[in-house]
Short mmCIF file of C-alpha atoms in Angstrom, two decimals:
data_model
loop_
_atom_site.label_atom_id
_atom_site.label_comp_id
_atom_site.label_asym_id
_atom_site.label_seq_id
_atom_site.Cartn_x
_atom_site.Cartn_y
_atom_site.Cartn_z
CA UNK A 1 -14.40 2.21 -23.70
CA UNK A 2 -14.63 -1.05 -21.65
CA UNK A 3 -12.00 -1.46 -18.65
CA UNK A 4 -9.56 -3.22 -18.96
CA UNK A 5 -7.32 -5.44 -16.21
CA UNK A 6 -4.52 -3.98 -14.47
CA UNK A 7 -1.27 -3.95 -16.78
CA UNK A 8 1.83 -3.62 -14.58
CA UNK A 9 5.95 -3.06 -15.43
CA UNK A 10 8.03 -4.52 -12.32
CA UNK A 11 11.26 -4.13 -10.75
CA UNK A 12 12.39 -3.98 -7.49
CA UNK A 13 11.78 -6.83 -4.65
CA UNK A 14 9.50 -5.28 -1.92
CA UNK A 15 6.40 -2.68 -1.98
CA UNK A 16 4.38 0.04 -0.47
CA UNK A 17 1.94 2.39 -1.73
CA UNK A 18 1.25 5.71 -1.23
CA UNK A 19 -1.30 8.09 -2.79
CA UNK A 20 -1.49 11.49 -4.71
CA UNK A 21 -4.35 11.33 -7.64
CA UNK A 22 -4.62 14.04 -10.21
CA UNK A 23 -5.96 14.70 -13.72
CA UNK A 24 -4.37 15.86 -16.57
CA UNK A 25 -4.61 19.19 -18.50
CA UNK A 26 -2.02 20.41 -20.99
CA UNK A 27 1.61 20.14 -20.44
CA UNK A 28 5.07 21.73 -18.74
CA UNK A 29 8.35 19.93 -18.35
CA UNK A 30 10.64 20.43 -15.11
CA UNK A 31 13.98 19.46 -14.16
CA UNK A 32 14.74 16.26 -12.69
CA UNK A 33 14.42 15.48 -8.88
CA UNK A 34 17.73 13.60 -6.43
CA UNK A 35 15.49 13.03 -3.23
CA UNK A 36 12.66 11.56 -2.68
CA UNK A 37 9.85 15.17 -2.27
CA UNK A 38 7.46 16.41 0.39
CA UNK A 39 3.79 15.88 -0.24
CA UNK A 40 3.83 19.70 -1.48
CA UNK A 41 6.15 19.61 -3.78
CA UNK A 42 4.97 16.23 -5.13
CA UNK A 43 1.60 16.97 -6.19
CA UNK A 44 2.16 19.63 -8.58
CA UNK A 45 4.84 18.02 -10.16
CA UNK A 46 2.54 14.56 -10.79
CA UNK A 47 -0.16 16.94 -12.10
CA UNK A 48 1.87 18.06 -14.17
CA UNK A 49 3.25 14.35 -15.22
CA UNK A 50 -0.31 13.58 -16.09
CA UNK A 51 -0.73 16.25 -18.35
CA UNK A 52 2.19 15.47 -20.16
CA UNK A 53 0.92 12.22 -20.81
CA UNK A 54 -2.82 13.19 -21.26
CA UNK A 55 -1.23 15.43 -24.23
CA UNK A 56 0.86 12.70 -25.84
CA UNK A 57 -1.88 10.15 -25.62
CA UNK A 58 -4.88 11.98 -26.18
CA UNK A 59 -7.16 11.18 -23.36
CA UNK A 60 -7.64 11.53 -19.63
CA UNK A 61 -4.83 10.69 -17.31
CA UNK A 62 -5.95 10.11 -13.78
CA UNK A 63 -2.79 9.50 -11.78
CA UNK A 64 -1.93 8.05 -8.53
CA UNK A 65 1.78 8.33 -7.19
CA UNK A 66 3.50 5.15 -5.65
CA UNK A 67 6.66 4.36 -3.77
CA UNK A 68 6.11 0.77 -4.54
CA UNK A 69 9.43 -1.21 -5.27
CA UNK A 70 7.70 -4.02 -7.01
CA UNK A 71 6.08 -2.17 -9.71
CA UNK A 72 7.75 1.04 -11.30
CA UNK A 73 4.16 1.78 -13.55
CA UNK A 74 0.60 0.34 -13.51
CA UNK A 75 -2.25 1.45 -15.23
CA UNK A 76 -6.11 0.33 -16.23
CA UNK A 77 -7.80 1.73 -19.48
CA UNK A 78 -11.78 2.46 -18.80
CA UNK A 79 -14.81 4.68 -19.84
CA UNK A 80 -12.98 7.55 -17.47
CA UNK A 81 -9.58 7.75 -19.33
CA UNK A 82 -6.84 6.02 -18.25
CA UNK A 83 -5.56 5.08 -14.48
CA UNK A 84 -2.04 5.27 -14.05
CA UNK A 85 0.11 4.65 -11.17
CA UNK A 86 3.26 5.74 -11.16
CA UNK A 87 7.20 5.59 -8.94
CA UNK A 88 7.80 8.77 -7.60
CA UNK A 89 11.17 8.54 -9.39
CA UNK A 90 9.37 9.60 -12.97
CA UNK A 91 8.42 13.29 -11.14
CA UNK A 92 10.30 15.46 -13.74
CA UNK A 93 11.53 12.51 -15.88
CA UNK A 94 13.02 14.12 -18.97
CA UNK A 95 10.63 13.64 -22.59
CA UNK A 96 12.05 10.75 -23.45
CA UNK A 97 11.08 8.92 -20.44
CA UNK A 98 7.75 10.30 -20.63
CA UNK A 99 7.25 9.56 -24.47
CA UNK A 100 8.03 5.74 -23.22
CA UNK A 101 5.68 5.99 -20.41
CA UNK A 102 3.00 6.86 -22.70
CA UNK A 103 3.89 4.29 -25.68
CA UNK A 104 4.08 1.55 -22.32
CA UNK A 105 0.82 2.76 -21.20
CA UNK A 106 -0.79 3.10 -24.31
CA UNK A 107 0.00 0.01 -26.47
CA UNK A 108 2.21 -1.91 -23.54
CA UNK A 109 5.33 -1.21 -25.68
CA UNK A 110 8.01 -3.42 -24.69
CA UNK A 111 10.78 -1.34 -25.67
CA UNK A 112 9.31 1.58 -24.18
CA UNK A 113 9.28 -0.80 -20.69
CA UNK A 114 12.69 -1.21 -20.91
CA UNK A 115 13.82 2.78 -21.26
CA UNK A 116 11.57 2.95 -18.18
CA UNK A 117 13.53 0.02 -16.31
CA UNK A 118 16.50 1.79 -17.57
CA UNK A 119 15.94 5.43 -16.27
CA UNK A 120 14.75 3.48 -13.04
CA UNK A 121 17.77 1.70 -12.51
CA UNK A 122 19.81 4.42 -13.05
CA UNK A 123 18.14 6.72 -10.18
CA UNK A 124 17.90 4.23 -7.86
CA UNK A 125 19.05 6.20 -5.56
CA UNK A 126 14.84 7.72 -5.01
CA UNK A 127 14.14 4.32 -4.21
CA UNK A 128 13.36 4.34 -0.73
CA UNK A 129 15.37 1.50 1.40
CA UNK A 130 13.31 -0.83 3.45
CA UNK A 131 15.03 -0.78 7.23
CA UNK A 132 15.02 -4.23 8.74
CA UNK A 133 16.26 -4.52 11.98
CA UNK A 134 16.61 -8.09 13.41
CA UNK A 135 14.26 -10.88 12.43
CA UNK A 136 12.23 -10.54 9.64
CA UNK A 137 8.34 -11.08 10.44
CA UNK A 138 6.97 -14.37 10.99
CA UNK A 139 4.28 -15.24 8.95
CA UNK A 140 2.80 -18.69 9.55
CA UNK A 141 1.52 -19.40 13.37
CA UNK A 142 0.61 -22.17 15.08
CA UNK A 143 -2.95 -21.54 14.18
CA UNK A 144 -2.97 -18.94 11.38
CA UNK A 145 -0.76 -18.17 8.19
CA UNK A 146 -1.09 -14.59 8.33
CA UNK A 147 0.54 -14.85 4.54
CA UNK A 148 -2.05 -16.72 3.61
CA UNK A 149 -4.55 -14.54 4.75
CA UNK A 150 -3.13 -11.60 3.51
CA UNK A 151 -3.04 -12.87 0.24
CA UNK A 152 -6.85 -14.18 -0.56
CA UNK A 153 -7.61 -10.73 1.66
CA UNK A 154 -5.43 -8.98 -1.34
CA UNK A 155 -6.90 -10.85 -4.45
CA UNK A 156 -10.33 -10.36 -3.28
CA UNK A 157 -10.58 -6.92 -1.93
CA UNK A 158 -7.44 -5.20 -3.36
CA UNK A 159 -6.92 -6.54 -7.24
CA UNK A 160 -3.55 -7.53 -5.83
CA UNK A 161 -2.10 -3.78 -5.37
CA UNK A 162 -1.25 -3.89 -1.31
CA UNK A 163 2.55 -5.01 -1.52
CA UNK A 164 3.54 -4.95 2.21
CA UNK A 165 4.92 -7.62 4.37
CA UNK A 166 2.85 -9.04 7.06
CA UNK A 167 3.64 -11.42 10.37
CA UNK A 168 3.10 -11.35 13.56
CA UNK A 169 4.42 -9.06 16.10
CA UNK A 170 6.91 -10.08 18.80
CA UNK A 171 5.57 -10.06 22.26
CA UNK A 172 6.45 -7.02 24.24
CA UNK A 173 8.32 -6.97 27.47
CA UNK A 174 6.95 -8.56 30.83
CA UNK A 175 5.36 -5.89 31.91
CA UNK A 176 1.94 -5.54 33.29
CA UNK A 177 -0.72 -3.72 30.26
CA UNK A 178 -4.01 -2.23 30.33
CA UNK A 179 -4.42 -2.64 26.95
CA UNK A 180 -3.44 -4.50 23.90
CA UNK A 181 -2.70 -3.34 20.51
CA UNK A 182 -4.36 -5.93 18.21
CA UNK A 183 -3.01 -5.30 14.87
CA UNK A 184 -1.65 -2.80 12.74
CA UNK A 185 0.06 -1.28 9.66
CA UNK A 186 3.50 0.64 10.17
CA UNK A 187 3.73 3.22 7.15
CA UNK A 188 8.31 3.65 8.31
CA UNK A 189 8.52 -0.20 7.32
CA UNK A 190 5.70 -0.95 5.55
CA UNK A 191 4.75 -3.60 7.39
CA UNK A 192 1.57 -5.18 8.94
CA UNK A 193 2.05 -7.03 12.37
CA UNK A 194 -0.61 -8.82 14.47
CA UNK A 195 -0.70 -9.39 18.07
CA UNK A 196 0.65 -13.17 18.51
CA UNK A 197 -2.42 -13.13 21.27
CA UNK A 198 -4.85 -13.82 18.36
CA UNK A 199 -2.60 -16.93 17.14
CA UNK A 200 -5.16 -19.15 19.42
CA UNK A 201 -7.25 -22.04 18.57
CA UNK A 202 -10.55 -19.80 20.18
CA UNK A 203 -10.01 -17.12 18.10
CA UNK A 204 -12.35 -17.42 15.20
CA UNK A 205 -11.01 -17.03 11.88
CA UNK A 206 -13.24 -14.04 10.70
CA UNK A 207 -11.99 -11.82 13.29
CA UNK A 208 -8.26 -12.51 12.04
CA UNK A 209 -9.69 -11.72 8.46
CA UNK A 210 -11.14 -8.67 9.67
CA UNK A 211 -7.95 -7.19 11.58
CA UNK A 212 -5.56 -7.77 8.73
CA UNK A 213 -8.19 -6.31 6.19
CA UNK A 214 -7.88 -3.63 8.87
CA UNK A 215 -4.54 -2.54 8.51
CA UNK A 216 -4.54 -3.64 4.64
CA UNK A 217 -6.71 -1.03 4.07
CA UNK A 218 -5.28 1.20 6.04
CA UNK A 219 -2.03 0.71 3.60
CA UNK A 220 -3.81 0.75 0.65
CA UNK A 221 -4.96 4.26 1.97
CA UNK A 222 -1.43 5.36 3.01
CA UNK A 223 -0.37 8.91 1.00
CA UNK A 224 3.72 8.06 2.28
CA UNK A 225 3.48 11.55 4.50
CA UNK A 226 3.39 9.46 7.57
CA UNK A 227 6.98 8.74 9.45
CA UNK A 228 5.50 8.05 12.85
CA UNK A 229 5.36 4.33 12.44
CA UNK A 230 2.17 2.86 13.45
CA UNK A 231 -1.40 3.75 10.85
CA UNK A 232 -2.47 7.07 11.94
CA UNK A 233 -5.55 6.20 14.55
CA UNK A 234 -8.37 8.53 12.55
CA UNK A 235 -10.61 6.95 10.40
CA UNK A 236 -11.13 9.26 7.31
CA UNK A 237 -14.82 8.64 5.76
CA UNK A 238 -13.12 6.93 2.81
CA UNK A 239 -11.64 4.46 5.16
CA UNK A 240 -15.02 4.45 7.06
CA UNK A 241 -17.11 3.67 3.96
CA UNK A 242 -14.91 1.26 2.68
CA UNK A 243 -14.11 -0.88 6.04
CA UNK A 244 -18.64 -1.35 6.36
CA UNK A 245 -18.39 -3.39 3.15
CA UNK A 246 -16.46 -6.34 5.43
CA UNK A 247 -18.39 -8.96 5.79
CA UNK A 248 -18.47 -9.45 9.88
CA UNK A 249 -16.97 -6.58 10.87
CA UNK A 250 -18.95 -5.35 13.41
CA UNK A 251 -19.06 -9.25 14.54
CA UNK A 252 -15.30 -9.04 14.89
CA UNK A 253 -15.53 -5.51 16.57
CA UNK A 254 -17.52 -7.19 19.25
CA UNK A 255 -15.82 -10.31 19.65
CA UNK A 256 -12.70 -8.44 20.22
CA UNK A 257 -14.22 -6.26 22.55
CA UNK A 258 -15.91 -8.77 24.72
CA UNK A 259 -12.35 -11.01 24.91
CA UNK A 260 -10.25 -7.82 25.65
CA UNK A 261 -9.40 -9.39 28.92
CA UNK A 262 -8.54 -12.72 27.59
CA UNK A 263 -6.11 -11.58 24.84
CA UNK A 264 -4.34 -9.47 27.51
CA UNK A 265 -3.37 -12.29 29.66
CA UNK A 266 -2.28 -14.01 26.28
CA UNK A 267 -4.96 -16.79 27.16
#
């Protein structure tokens, strides 16, 4: 079977990804869920999801569990079966929302979108809330559009699927630092924010590139168990692997390294 591009059902206004994959094997239903669940109790129940819908459809379901608020389901047919992502708000969604989910996913049923907007709407409730305290982020710079950047950064590197808002950080208090936080991506707001230090005409562009495919990736590698703000500071080897494909990142490492001193005085 040849793949296929990305077919997506929207709703809400703002997004964030998280991550549980699974496979499918044969079916069990389970009651319907008020809260949003733990990581625990979250997995089984999307295994079993995909099962439900690898029985009604016939073929492999590999599914990965969202809490994006832009897109409620997305999924890509190809030689492996069928990738679905999914809003956490389906986990125990009664047959009928199921049936749907399969006639969307497998023959991008209209009608069968709009049950699915329908049950959505109606337990919006799981949908988590997006906290946003003051001013929203700030975007375009005097020297960089961070949206901008963001959004080639997503069409070429993500197909599009990083939904998180991105600007550049407000400068911290007057007091004296021995260190600078560059850039990074806060899983509690979903947000990426870069230090208004690299917003300079001598910063090169690539290293801009390189920290907000940083924290991008970092998002896009999010599995929503995280409430401590800021992107956890391991690397996993997923992350690892995936970061070495960036063209100049070990340039940018350098260059950051080297003008450490510089950005810290905000010069």
């Amino acid at each position: 079977m040849a793949s296929h591009p990305t077919s997506q059902l929207g709703l809400f206004d703002t997004a964030a990804p998280e991550r549980a994959d699974v496979s499918a094997e044969p079916r069990a239903s389970t009651g319907v869920r008020s809260r949003t669940p733990a990581r625990e109790e979250a997995l089984p129940l999307a295994a079993d999801l995909a099962r439900r819908l690898s029985s009604i459809l016939g073929v492999p379901v590999h599914l990965r569990l969202t809490d994006n608020r832009a897109t409620l389901v997305s999924f890509r047919r190809g030689e492996e079966g069928l990738r679905l992502r999914v809003h956490h708000l389906f986990l125990g969604a009664p047959d009928a929302v199921v049936q749907a989910m399969a006639a969307y996913a497998g023959r991008a049923d209209a009608q069968a979108g709009e049950v699915l907007e329908s049950y959505a709407h109606a337990h919006s409730e799981r949908v988590r809330r997006e906290r946003r305290p003051g001013k929203p982020l700030r975007a375009r710079g005097r020297c960089f559009d961070l949206q901008a950047v963001f959004a080639r950064l997503n069409a070429s590197w993500f197909d599009g699927r990083v939904q998180v808002d991105v600007g550049w950080a407000r400068k911290p208090a007057g007091t004296k630092r021995r260190s600078i936080h560059v850039g990074g991506y806060d899983a509690r707001l979903r947000e990426i924010r870069i230090h208004p230090a690299l917003d300079r005409p001598h910063v090169p562009a690539f290293v801009v590139d390189y920290l907000v495919f940083h924290a991008m990736l970092h998002a896009d590698l999010d599995d929503g168990t995280s409430n401590e703000g800021r992107c956890a500071p391991e690397h996993t080897p997923a992350f690892r692997e995936r970061e070495a494909l960036f063209p100049l990142r070990d340039t940018a490492q350098r260059w950051l390294g080297d003008n450490h001193a510089s950005l810290l005085r905000g010069r």
